[in-house]
Structure formats: structure tokens, C-alpha cells
Amino acid sequence: MSQQPKLRDTVELPSAYRQHMTVDLKKDRKFAVAVQGIFVLVVLLAAVAALLLDLPPATSWGPAVTIPVTLAACLVYMAVHEATHGVALQLLTKVKPSYAVRFPFLTTGNHAYLTRRSGIIVALAPTVIWGIVLVVALLTLPPDYLLSAYILLTLNVAGSAGDFVEVYVVSRQQQDALVKDDGNQIHVFVPGKSRLAN
């Protein structure tokens, strides 16, 4: 019995594949509400956790220092978050990703077609990598930096709401699906006839 070739990330859509669906997380109301809901829920849980854990810790910085430092750190983090998506994409596909600013969002896209596994890895890479880094930072930084680190950790999870919804969409596709995230929309391709209207 012949084995089917293993599905891989590719820069060219296999000839047997057709577009199955397209998802726009910003324009599709159901997904947009899910993204916003996850964001708000994470922020509320972080605020409750801060109160229960008696955070924010005492700091010698006044608001005139804490606020600009935290805002600058958040802006840097947003860029690093997208760069992490891009590095993961490039490592998996060898294709240079594209970056765009669509206020208030930064986006990363690629013209390659990813397996479900790779799509999930790319979507979760920043949350997992920077989540670990920020938890270590919370455990090791001097007290003056802890409030900013906690806010960054919250942003890391809340700001990944769209990534979590993308993982949900991708993980529900059939095993041999290929996914392309161009930074605006998620396109899903499957073998056989397209289910999209021509």
C-alpha cells in the first residue's frame, strides 16, 4: 500500500488544492467579537489577579517615570510580537514575511501555504516565547520594574486574542488543509472542489 507524501509548508499551492474559506478576524462580526471578548476577559482577570496578589508592588518610581517607561515598553513589545511571528514564518517557510501597520494593529503576513501544525506554531510563538520571558522577568527583576513587566505580560496574553482565534479556526480544519495568513485574512485551502462560490 503506497503512502501519501507528507504534507509540508510550501510556497506554491498544490494543483489539487482549492480555496475552502476565507476568514477576516476584523470584519467578520463573530470573530471580531471573540477577539475583543478574549482581550477584555484577559485584562479583567489580570486586574483581579493584581488585586488578589497585592500587585502592583511598591516602587520608588513616580507616575511621571512609570507611565512613559511602561508605554514605551508596550510599543516595543508590540513590534517584537509581530517580529516573532515573522521569524517563525521565515524559519518554517524560508519566505520573507511582510509587515504592515493598520492602526491600531501591527500585522505580519506571508505568501506561503502552511500546514495546520505550522499555522498554529506561528500564531502561538510570541505568546509562548515572550510569556516565558516575562514570567521569568517577574520573578527576577527589581521591584521598580515589576509593574511594567506585569502590564507587558498582560498585553502579551490579551494582545494575542486574535492569535488564539486564528488557532481555533486553523485547528478545526481538516488534517490536510493548508493555510495562508496574508496579514489581513486567513485563507484555507483543501484538496478537491472549492466550496466558495465562483
JSON list of N, CA, C and O in Angstrom, two decimals, residues 99-150:
[
{"chain": "A", "resi": 99, "resn": "TYR", "atom": "N", "xyz": [5.37, 43.00, 6.79]},
{"chain": "A", "resi": 99, "resn": "TYR", "atom": "CA", "xyz": [4.84, 43.65, 7.99]},
{"chain": "A", "resi": 99, "resn": "TYR", "atom": "C", "xyz": [4.07, 44.89, 7.56]},
{"chain": "A", "resi": 99, "resn": "TYR", "atom": "O", "xyz": [4.43, 45.56, 6.60]},
{"chain": "A", "resi": 100, "resn": "ALA", "atom": "N", "xyz": [3.00, 45.18, 8.30]},
{"chain": "A", "resi": 100, "resn": "ALA", "atom": "CA", "xyz": [2.20, 46.37, 7.97]},
{"chain": "A", "resi": 100, "resn": "ALA", "atom": "C", "xyz": [1.62, 46.95, 9.25]},
{"chain": "A", "resi": 100, "resn": "ALA", "atom": "O", "xyz": [1.40, 46.25, 10.24]},
{"chain": "A", "resi": 101, "resn": "VAL", "atom": "N", "xyz": [1.41, 48.26, 9.21]},
{"chain": "A", "resi": 101, "resn": "VAL", "atom": "CA", "xyz": [0.73, 48.96, 10.31]},
{"chain": "A", "resi": 101, "resn": "VAL", "atom": "C", "xyz": [-0.67, 49.29, 9.82]},
{"chain": "A", "resi": 101, "resn": "VAL", "atom": "O", "xyz": [-0.84, 50.00, 8.83]},
{"chain": "A", "resi": 102, "resn": "ARG", "atom": "N", "xyz": [-1.65, 48.72, 10.50]},
{"chain": "A", "resi": 102, "resn": "ARG", "atom": "CA", "xyz": [-3.05, 49.03, 10.23]},
{"chain": "A", "resi": 102, "resn": "ARG", "atom": "C", "xyz": [-3.64, 49.48, 11.54]},
{"chain": "A", "resi": 102, "resn": "ARG", "atom": "O", "xyz": [-4.16, 48.68, 12.31]},
{"chain": "A", "resi": 103, "resn": "PHE", "atom": "N", "xyz": [-3.49, 50.78, 11.82]},
{"chain": "A", "resi": 103, "resn": "PHE", "atom": "CA", "xyz": [-3.81, 51.33, 13.13]},
{"chain": "A", "resi": 103, "resn": "PHE", "atom": "C", "xyz": [-5.14, 50.80, 13.66]},
{"chain": "A", "resi": 103, "resn": "PHE", "atom": "O", "xyz": [-6.12, 50.79, 12.93]},
{"chain": "A", "resi": 104, "resn": "PRO", "atom": "N", "xyz": [-5.21, 50.34, 14.89]},
{"chain": "A", "resi": 104, "resn": "PRO", "atom": "CA", "xyz": [-4.13, 50.33, 15.89]},
{"chain": "A", "resi": 104, "resn": "PRO", "atom": "C", "xyz": [-3.34, 49.03, 15.91]},
{"chain": "A", "resi": 104, "resn": "PRO", "atom": "O", "xyz": [-2.73, 48.69, 16.89]},
{"chain": "A", "resi": 105, "resn": "PHE", "atom": "N", "xyz": [-3.36, 48.29, 14.80]},
{"chain": "A", "resi": 105, "resn": "PHE", "atom": "CA", "xyz": [-2.73, 46.97, 14.78]},
{"chain": "A", "resi": 105, "resn": "PHE", "atom": "C", "xyz": [-1.45, 46.98, 13.94]},
{"chain": "A", "resi": 105, "resn": "PHE", "atom": "O", "xyz": [-1.33, 47.71, 12.98]},
{"chain": "A", "resi": 106, "resn": "LEU", "atom": "N", "xyz": [-0.54, 46.09, 14.34]},
{"chain": "A", "resi": 106, "resn": "LEU", "atom": "CA", "xyz": [0.60, 45.72, 13.50]},
{"chain": "A", "resi": 106, "resn": "LEU", "atom": "C", "xyz": [0.28, 44.32, 13.00]},
{"chain": "A", "resi": 106, "resn": "LEU", "atom": "O", "xyz": [-0.27, 43.51, 13.74]},
{"chain": "A", "resi": 107, "resn": "THR", "atom": "N", "xyz": [0.61, 44.04, 11.75]},
{"chain": "A", "resi": 107, "resn": "THR", "atom": "CA", "xyz": [0.31, 42.71, 11.23]},
{"chain": "A", "resi": 107, "resn": "THR", "atom": "C", "xyz": [1.53, 42.11, 10.53]},
{"chain": "A", "resi": 107, "resn": "THR", "atom": "O", "xyz": [2.39, 42.84, 10.03]},
{"chain": "A", "resi": 108, "resn": "THR", "atom": "N", "xyz": [1.56, 40.79, 10.50]},
{"chain": "A", "resi": 108, "resn": "THR", "atom": "CA", "xyz": [2.60, 40.05, 9.81]},
{"chain": "A", "resi": 108, "resn": "THR", "atom": "C", "xyz": [1.91, 39.11, 8.83]},
{"chain": "A", "resi": 108, "resn": "THR", "atom": "O", "xyz": [0.94, 38.46, 9.18]},
{"chain": "A", "resi": 109, "resn": "GLY", "atom": "N", "xyz": [2.42, 39.07, 7.61]},
{"chain": "A", "resi": 109, "resn": "GLY", "atom": "CA", "xyz": [1.85, 38.19, 6.60]},
{"chain": "A", "resi": 109, "resn": "GLY", "atom": "C", "xyz": [2.92, 37.42, 5.86]},
{"chain": "A", "resi": 109, "resn": "GLY", "atom": "O", "xyz": [4.12, 37.69, 6.00]},
{"chain": "A", "resi": 110, "resn": "ASN", "atom": "N", "xyz": [2.47, 36.48, 5.05]},
{"chain": "A", "resi": 110, "resn": "ASN", "atom": "CA", "xyz": [3.39, 35.65, 4.29]},
{"chain": "A", "resi": 110, "resn": "ASN", "atom": "C", "xyz": [2.60, 35.07, 3.12]},
{"chain": "A", "resi": 110, "resn": "ASN", "atom": "O", "xyz": [1.40, 34.85, 3.23]},
{"chain": "A", "resi": 111, "resn": "HIS", "atom": "N", "xyz": [3.27, 34.82, 2.02]},
{"chain": "A", "resi": 111, "resn": "HIS", "atom": "CA", "xyz": [2.59, 34.27, 0.86]},
{"chain": "A", "resi": 111, "resn": "HIS", "atom": "C", "xyz": [2.75, 32.76, 0.74]},
{"chain": "A", "resi": 111, "resn": "HIS", "atom": "O", "xyz": [2.39, 32.17, -0.27]},
{"chain": "A", "resi": 112, "resn": "ALA", "atom": "N", "xyz": [3.28, 32.14, 1.79]},
{"chain": "A", "resi": 112, "resn": "ALA", "atom": "CA", "xyz": [3.44, 30.68, 1.78]},
{"chain": "A", "resi": 112, "resn": "ALA", "atom": "C", "xyz": [2.17, 30.01, 2.32]},
{"chain": "A", "resi": 112, "resn": "ALA", "atom": "O", "xyz": [1.34, 30.65, 2.95]},
{"chain": "A", "resi": 113, "resn": "TYR", "atom": "N", "xyz": [2.05, 28.73, 2.04]},
{"chain": "A", "resi": 113, "resn": "TYR", "atom": "CA", "xyz": [0.92, 27.92, 2.50]},
{"chain": "A", "resi": 113, "resn": "TYR", "atom": "C", "xyz": [1.43, 27.01, 3.60]},
{"chain": "A", "resi": 113, "resn": "TYR", "atom": "O", "xyz": [2.36, 26.23, 3.39]},
{"chain": "A", "resi": 114, "resn": "LEU", "atom": "N", "xyz": [0.82, 27.12, 4.77]},
{"chain": "A", "resi": 114, "resn": "LEU", "atom": "CA", "xyz": [1.28, 26.39, 5.94]},
{"chain": "A", "resi": 114, "resn": "LEU", "atom": "C", "xyz": [0.37, 25.21, 6.26]},
{"chain": "A", "resi": 114, "resn": "LEU", "atom": "O", "xyz": [-0.85, 25.29, 6.07]},
{"chain": "A", "resi": 115, "resn": "THR", "atom": "N", "xyz": [0.97, 24.16, 6.80]},
{"chain": "A", "resi": 115, "resn": "THR", "atom": "CA", "xyz": [0.16, 23.07, 7.35]},
{"chain": "A", "resi": 115, "resn": "THR", "atom": "C", "xyz": [-0.55, 23.60, 8.60]},
{"chain": "A", "resi": 115, "resn": "THR", "atom": "O", "xyz": [-0.19, 24.65, 9.13]},
{"chain": "A", "resi": 116, "resn": "ARG", "atom": "N", "xyz": [-1.53, 22.86, 9.06]},
{"chain": "A", "resi": 116, "resn": "ARG", "atom": "CA", "xyz": [-2.23, 23.27, 10.29]},
{"chain": "A", "resi": 116, "resn": "ARG", "atom": "C", "xyz": [-1.24, 23.42, 11.45]},
{"chain": "A", "resi": 116, "resn": "ARG", "atom": "O", "xyz": [-1.28, 24.39, 12.20]},
{"chain": "A", "resi": 117, "resn": "ARG", "atom": "N", "xyz": [-0.34, 22.45, 11.57]},
{"chain": "A", "resi": 117, "resn": "ARG", "atom": "CA", "xyz": [0.65, 22.47, 12.67]},
{"chain": "A", "resi": 117, "resn": "ARG", "atom": "C", "xyz": [1.50, 23.74, 12.61]},
{"chain": "A", "resi": 117, "resn": "ARG", "atom": "O", "xyz": [1.70, 24.43, 13.61]},
{"chain": "A", "resi": 118, "resn": "SER", "atom": "N", "xyz": [2.02, 24.06, 11.43]},
{"chain": "A", "resi": 118, "resn": "SER", "atom": "CA", "xyz": [2.86, 25.24, 11.28]},
{"chain": "A", "resi": 118, "resn": "SER", "atom": "C", "xyz": [2.07, 26.52, 11.53]},
{"chain": "A", "resi": 118, "resn": "SER", "atom": "O", "xyz": [2.57, 27.46, 12.15]},
{"chain": "A", "resi": 119, "resn": "GLY", "atom": "N", "xyz": [0.81, 26.55, 11.05]},
{"chain": "A", "resi": 119, "resn": "GLY", "atom": "CA", "xyz": [-0.03, 27.72, 11.28]},
{"chain": "A", "resi": 119, "resn": "GLY", "atom": "C", "xyz": [-0.23, 27.99, 12.77]},
{"chain": "A", "resi": 119, "resn": "GLY", "atom": "O", "xyz": [-0.18, 29.13, 13.23]},
{"chain": "A", "resi": 120, "resn": "ILE", "atom": "N", "xyz": [-0.42, 26.92, 13.53]},
{"chain": "A", "resi": 120, "resn": "ILE", "atom": "CA", "xyz": [-0.61, 27.05, 14.97]},
{"chain": "A", "resi": 120, "resn": "ILE", "atom": "C", "xyz": [0.68, 27.47, 15.65]},
{"chain": "A", "resi": 120, "resn": "ILE", "atom": "O", "xyz": [0.68, 28.33, 16.54]},
{"chain": "A", "resi": 121, "resn": "ILE", "atom": "N", "xyz": [1.81, 26.92, 15.22]},
{"chain": "A", "resi": 121, "resn": "ILE", "atom": "CA", "xyz": [3.11, 27.31, 15.79]},
{"chain": "A", "resi": 121, "resn": "ILE", "atom": "C", "xyz": [3.37, 28.79, 15.57]},
{"chain": "A", "resi": 121, "resn": "ILE", "atom": "O", "xyz": [3.76, 29.52, 16.49]},
{"chain": "A", "resi": 122, "resn": "VAL", "atom": "N", "xyz": [3.14, 29.27, 14.35]},
{"chain": "A", "resi": 122, "resn": "VAL", "atom": "CA", "xyz": [3.38, 30.68, 14.03]},
{"chain": "A", "resi": 122, "resn": "VAL", "atom": "C", "xyz": [2.45, 31.58, 14.86]},
{"chain": "A", "resi": 122, "resn": "VAL", "atom": "O", "xyz": [2.88, 32.60, 15.40]},
{"chain": "A", "resi": 123, "resn": "ALA", "atom": "N", "xyz": [1.19, 31.19, 14.99]},
{"chain": "A", "resi": 123, "resn": "ALA", "atom": "CA", "xyz": [0.23, 32.01, 15.73]},
{"chain": "A", "resi": 123, "resn": "ALA", "atom": "C", "xyz": [0.58, 32.10, 17.21]},
{"chain": "A", "resi": 123, "resn": "ALA", "atom": "O", "xyz": [0.45, 33.17, 17.83]},
{"chain": "A", "resi": 124, "resn": "LEU", "atom": "N", "xyz": [1.06, 31.00, 17.80]},
{"chain": "A", "resi": 124, "resn": "LEU", "atom": "CA", "xyz": [1.31, 30.98, 19.24]},
{"chain": "A", "resi": 124, "resn": "LEU", "atom": "C", "xyz": [2.74, 31.33, 19.65]},
{"chain": "A", "resi": 124, "resn": "LEU", "atom": "O", "xyz": [3.01, 31.54, 20.84]},
{"chain": "A", "resi": 125, "resn": "ALA", "atom": "N", "xyz": [3.66, 31.42, 18.70]},
{"chain": "A", "resi": 125, "resn": "ALA", "atom": "CA", "xyz": [5.07, 31.64, 19.03]},
{"chain": "A", "resi": 125, "resn": "ALA", "atom": "C", "xyz": [5.30, 32.85, 19.94]},
{"chain": "A", "resi": 125, "resn": "ALA", "atom": "O", "xyz": [5.98, 32.72, 20.97]},
{"chain": "A", "resi": 126, "resn": "PRO", "atom": "N", "xyz": [4.77, 34.03, 19.63]},
{"chain": "A", "resi": 126, "resn": "PRO", "atom": "CA", "xyz": [5.03, 35.18, 20.52]},
{"chain": "A", "resi": 126, "resn": "PRO", "atom": "C", "xyz": [4.46, 35.00, 21.92]},
{"chain": "A", "resi": 126, "resn": "PRO", "atom": "O", "xyz": [5.11, 35.34, 22.91]},
{"chain": "A", "resi": 127, "resn": "THR", "atom": "N", "xyz": [3.25, 34.47, 22.00]},
{"chain": "A", "resi": 127, "resn": "THR", "atom": "CA", "xyz": [2.60, 34.30, 23.31]},
{"chain": "A", "resi": 127, "resn": "THR", "atom": "C", "xyz": [3.43, 33.37, 24.20]},
{"chain": "A", "resi": 127, "resn": "THR", "atom": "O", "xyz": [3.67, 33.67, 25.37]},
{"chain": "A", "resi": 128, "resn": "VAL", "atom": "N", "xyz": [3.88, 32.27, 23.63]},
{"chain": "A", "resi": 128, "resn": "VAL", "atom": "CA", "xyz": [4.62, 31.27, 24.41]},
{"chain": "A", "resi": 128, "resn": "VAL", "atom": "C", "xyz": [6.02, 31.79, 24.75]},
{"chain": "A", "resi": 128, "resn": "VAL", "atom": "O", "xyz": [6.43, 31.81, 25.92]},
{"chain": "A", "resi": 129, "resn": "ILE", "atom": "N", "xyz": [6.76, 32.24, 23.74]},
{"chain": "A", "resi": 129, "resn": "ILE", "atom": "CA", "xyz": [8.15, 32.68, 23.97]},
{"chain": "A", "resi": 129, "resn": "ILE", "atom": "C", "xyz": [8.22, 33.86, 24.93]},
{"chain": "A", "resi": 129, "resn": "ILE", "atom": "O", "xyz": [8.94, 33.84, 25.93]},
{"chain": "A", "resi": 130, "resn": "TRP", "atom": "N", "xyz": [7.44, 34.92, 24.63]},
{"chain": "A", "resi": 130, "resn": "TRP", "atom": "CA", "xyz": [7.52, 36.12, 25.46]},
{"chain": "A", "resi": 130, "resn": "TRP", "atom": "C", "xyz": [6.79, 35.93, 26.78]},
{"chain": "A", "resi": 130, "resn": "TRP", "atom": "O", "xyz": [7.11, 36.59, 27.77]},
{"chain": "A", "resi": 131, "resn": "GLY", "atom": "N", "xyz": [5.82, 35.01, 26.81]},
{"chain": "A", "resi": 131, "resn": "GLY", "atom": "CA", "xyz": [5.19, 34.68, 28.09]},
{"chain": "A", "resi": 131, "resn": "GLY", "atom": "C", "xyz": [6.21, 34.11, 29.07]},
{"chain": "A", "resi": 131, "resn": "GLY", "atom": "O", "xyz": [6.26, 34.52, 30.23]},
{"chain": "A", "resi": 132, "resn": "ILE", "atom": "N", "xyz": [7.03, 33.20, 28.58]},
{"chain": "A", "resi": 132, "resn": "ILE", "atom": "CA", "xyz": [8.08, 32.60, 29.43]},
{"chain": "A", "resi": 132, "resn": "ILE", "atom": "C", "xyz": [9.07, 33.68, 29.87]},
{"chain": "A", "resi": 132, "resn": "ILE", "atom": "O", "xyz": [9.43, 33.78, 31.05]},
{"chain": "A", "resi": 133, "resn": "VAL", "atom": "N", "xyz": [9.51, 34.50, 28.92]},
{"chain": "A", "resi": 133, "resn": "VAL", "atom": "CA", "xyz": [10.48, 35.56, 29.24]},
{"chain": "A", "resi": 133, "resn": "VAL", "atom": "C", "xyz": [9.92, 36.51, 30.29]},
{"chain": "A", "resi": 133, "resn": "VAL", "atom": "O", "xyz": [10.60, 36.88, 31.26]},
{"chain": "A", "resi": 134, "resn": "LEU", "atom": "N", "xyz": [8.66, 36.90, 30.15]},
{"chain": "A", "resi": 134, "resn": "LEU", "atom": "CA", "xyz": [8.06, 37.87, 31.07]},
{"chain": "A", "resi": 134, "resn": "LEU", "atom": "C", "xyz": [7.77, 37.27, 32.44]},
{"chain": "A", "resi": 134, "resn": "LEU", "atom": "O", "xyz": [7.88, 37.97, 33.46]},
{"chain": "A", "resi": 135, "resn": "VAL", "atom": "N", "xyz": [7.42, 35.99, 32.49]},
{"chain": "A", "resi": 135, "resn": "VAL", "atom": "CA", "xyz": [7.24, 35.34, 33.80]},
{"chain": "A", "resi": 135, "resn": "VAL", "atom": "C", "xyz": [8.58, 35.28, 34.53]},
{"chain": "A", "resi": 135, "resn": "VAL", "atom": "O", "xyz": [8.67, 35.58, 35.73]},
{"chain": "A", "resi": 136, "resn": "VAL", "atom": "N", "xyz": [9.65, 34.93, 33.81]},
{"chain": "A", "resi": 136, "resn": "VAL", "atom": "CA", "xyz": [10.99, 34.93, 34.41]},
{"chain": "A", "resi": 136, "resn": "VAL", "atom": "C", "xyz": [11.35, 36.34, 34.88]},
{"chain": "A", "resi": 136, "resn": "VAL", "atom": "O", "xyz": [11.90, 36.52, 35.97]},
{"chain": "A", "resi": 137, "resn": "ALA", "atom": "N", "xyz": [11.02, 37.34, 34.06]},
{"chain": "A", "resi": 137, "resn": "ALA", "atom": "CA", "xyz": [11.30, 38.73, 34.44]},
{"chain": "A", "resi": 137, "resn": "ALA", "atom": "C", "xyz": [10.56, 39.10, 35.73]},
{"chain": "A", "resi": 137, "resn": "ALA", "atom": "O", "xyz": [11.14, 39.75, 36.62]},
{"chain": "A", "resi": 138, "resn": "LEU", "atom": "N", "xyz": [9.30, 38.69, 35.84]},
{"chain": "A", "resi": 138, "resn": "LEU", "atom": "CA", "xyz": [8.54, 38.99, 37.07]},
{"chain": "A", "resi": 138, "resn": "LEU", "atom": "C", "xyz": [9.17, 38.36, 38.31]},
{"chain": "A", "resi": 138, "resn": "LEU", "atom": "O", "xyz": [9.09, 38.91, 39.40]},
{"chain": "A", "resi": 139, "resn": "LEU", "atom": "N", "xyz": [9.81, 37.22, 38.11]},
{"chain": "A", "resi": 139, "resn": "LEU", "atom": "CA", "xyz": [10.41, 36.51, 39.24]},
{"chain": "A", "resi": 139, "resn": "LEU", "atom": "C", "xyz": [11.81, 37.02, 39.58]},
{"chain": "A", "resi": 139, "resn": "LEU", "atom": "O", "xyz": [12.32, 36.72, 40.66]},
{"chain": "A", "resi": 140, "resn": "THR", "atom": "N", "xyz": [12.43, 37.78, 38.68]},
{"chain": "A", "resi": 140, "resn": "THR", "atom": "CA", "xyz": [13.84, 38.13, 38.89]},
{"chain": "A", "resi": 140, "resn": "THR", "atom": "C", "xyz": [14.14, 39.63, 38.88]},
{"chain": "A", "resi": 140, "resn": "THR", "atom": "O", "xyz": [15.17, 40.05, 39.41]},
{"chain": "A", "resi": 141, "resn": "LEU", "atom": "N", "xyz": [13.27, 40.46, 38.31]},
{"chain": "A", "resi": 141, "resn": "LEU", "atom": "CA", "xyz": [13.56, 41.89, 38.21]},
{"chain": "A", "resi": 141, "resn": "LEU", "atom": "C", "xyz": [13.44, 42.59, 39.56]},
{"chain": "A", "resi": 141, "resn": "LEU", "atom": "O", "xyz": [12.67, 42.16, 40.43]},
{"chain": "A", "resi": 142, "resn": "PRO", "atom": "N", "xyz": [14.15, 43.70, 39.71]},
{"chain": "A", "resi": 142, "resn": "PRO", "atom": "CA", "xyz": [13.98, 44.53, 40.92]},
{"chain": "A", "resi": 142, "resn": "PRO", "atom": "C", "xyz": [12.55, 45.08, 40.98]},
{"chain": "A", "resi": 142, "resn": "PRO", "atom": "O", "xyz": [11.88, 45.22, 39.95]},
{"chain": "A", "resi": 143, "resn": "PRO", "atom": "N", "xyz": [12.06, 45.41, 42.17]},
{"chain": "A", "resi": 143, "resn": "PRO", "atom": "CA", "xyz": [10.67, 45.85, 42.36]},
{"chain": "A", "resi": 143, "resn": "PRO", "atom": "C", "xyz": [10.23, 47.01, 41.46]},
{"chain": "A", "resi": 143, "resn": "PRO", "atom": "O", "xyz": [9.08, 47.05, 41.03]},
{"chain": "A", "resi": 144, "resn": "ASP", "atom": "N", "xyz": [11.13, 47.94, 41.15]},
{"chain": "A", "resi": 144, "resn": "ASP", "atom": "CA", "xyz": [10.74, 49.10, 40.34]},
{"chain": "A", "resi": 144, "resn": "ASP", "atom": "C", "xyz": [10.24, 48.70, 38.95]},
{"chain": "A", "resi": 144, "resn": "ASP", "atom": "O", "xyz": [9.47, 49.43, 38.33]},
{"chain": "A", "resi": 145, "resn": "TYR", "atom": "N", "xyz": [10.66, 47.55, 38.44]},
{"chain": "A", "resi": 145, "resn": "TYR", "atom": "CA", "xyz": [10.30, 47.13, 37.09]},
{"chain": "A", "resi": 145, "resn": "TYR", "atom": "C", "xyz": [9.09, 46.19, 37.05]},
{"chain": "A", "resi": 145, "resn": "TYR", "atom": "O", "xyz": [8.59, 45.88, 35.97]},
{"chain": "A", "resi": 146, "resn": "LEU", "atom": "N", "xyz": [8.64, 45.73, 38.21]},
{"chain": "A", "resi": 146, "resn": "LEU", "atom": "CA", "xyz": [7.63, 44.67, 38.23]},
{"chain": "A", "resi": 146, "resn": "LEU", "atom": "C", "xyz": [6.27, 45.09, 37.67]},
{"chain": "A", "resi": 146, "resn": "LEU", "atom": "O", "xyz": [5.62, 44.31, 36.99]},
{"chain": "A", "resi": 147, "resn": "LEU", "atom": "N", "xyz": [5.84, 46.31, 37.97]},
{"chain": "A", "resi": 147, "resn": "LEU", "atom": "CA", "xyz": [4.54, 46.75, 37.45]},
{"chain": "A", "resi": 147, "resn": "LEU", "atom": "C", "xyz": [4.57, 46.77, 35.92]},
{"chain": "A", "resi": 147, "resn": "LEU", "atom": "O", "xyz": [3.64, 46.28, 35.26]},
{"chain": "A", "resi": 148, "resn": "SER", "atom": "N", "xyz": [5.63, 47.32, 35.35]},
{"chain": "A", "resi": 148, "resn": "SER", "atom": "CA", "xyz": [5.75, 47.36, 33.89]},
{"chain": "A", "resi": 148, "resn": "SER", "atom": "C", "xyz": [5.80, 45.95, 33.30]},
{"chain": "A", "resi": 148, "resn": "SER", "atom": "O", "xyz": [5.15, 45.67, 32.28]},
{"chain": "A", "resi": 149, "resn": "ALA", "atom": "N", "xyz": [6.53, 45.06, 33.95]},
{"chain": "A", "resi": 149, "resn": "ALA", "atom": "CA", "xyz": [6.63, 43.68, 33.47]},
{"chain": "A", "resi": 149, "resn": "ALA", "atom": "C", "xyz": [5.27, 42.99, 33.55]},
{"chain": "A", "resi": 149, "resn": "ALA", "atom": "O", "xyz": [4.89, 42.23, 32.64]},
{"chain": "A", "resi": 150, "resn": "TYR", "atom": "N", "xyz": [4.51, 43.26, 34.60]},
{"chain": "A", "resi": 150, "resn": "TYR", "atom": "CA", "xyz": [3.18, 42.65, 34.75]},
{"chain": "A", "resi": 150, "resn": "TYR", "atom": "C", "xyz": [2.24, 43.16, 33.66]},
{"chain": "A", "resi": 150, "resn": "TYR", "atom": "O", "xyz": [1.47, 42.38, 33.08]}
]
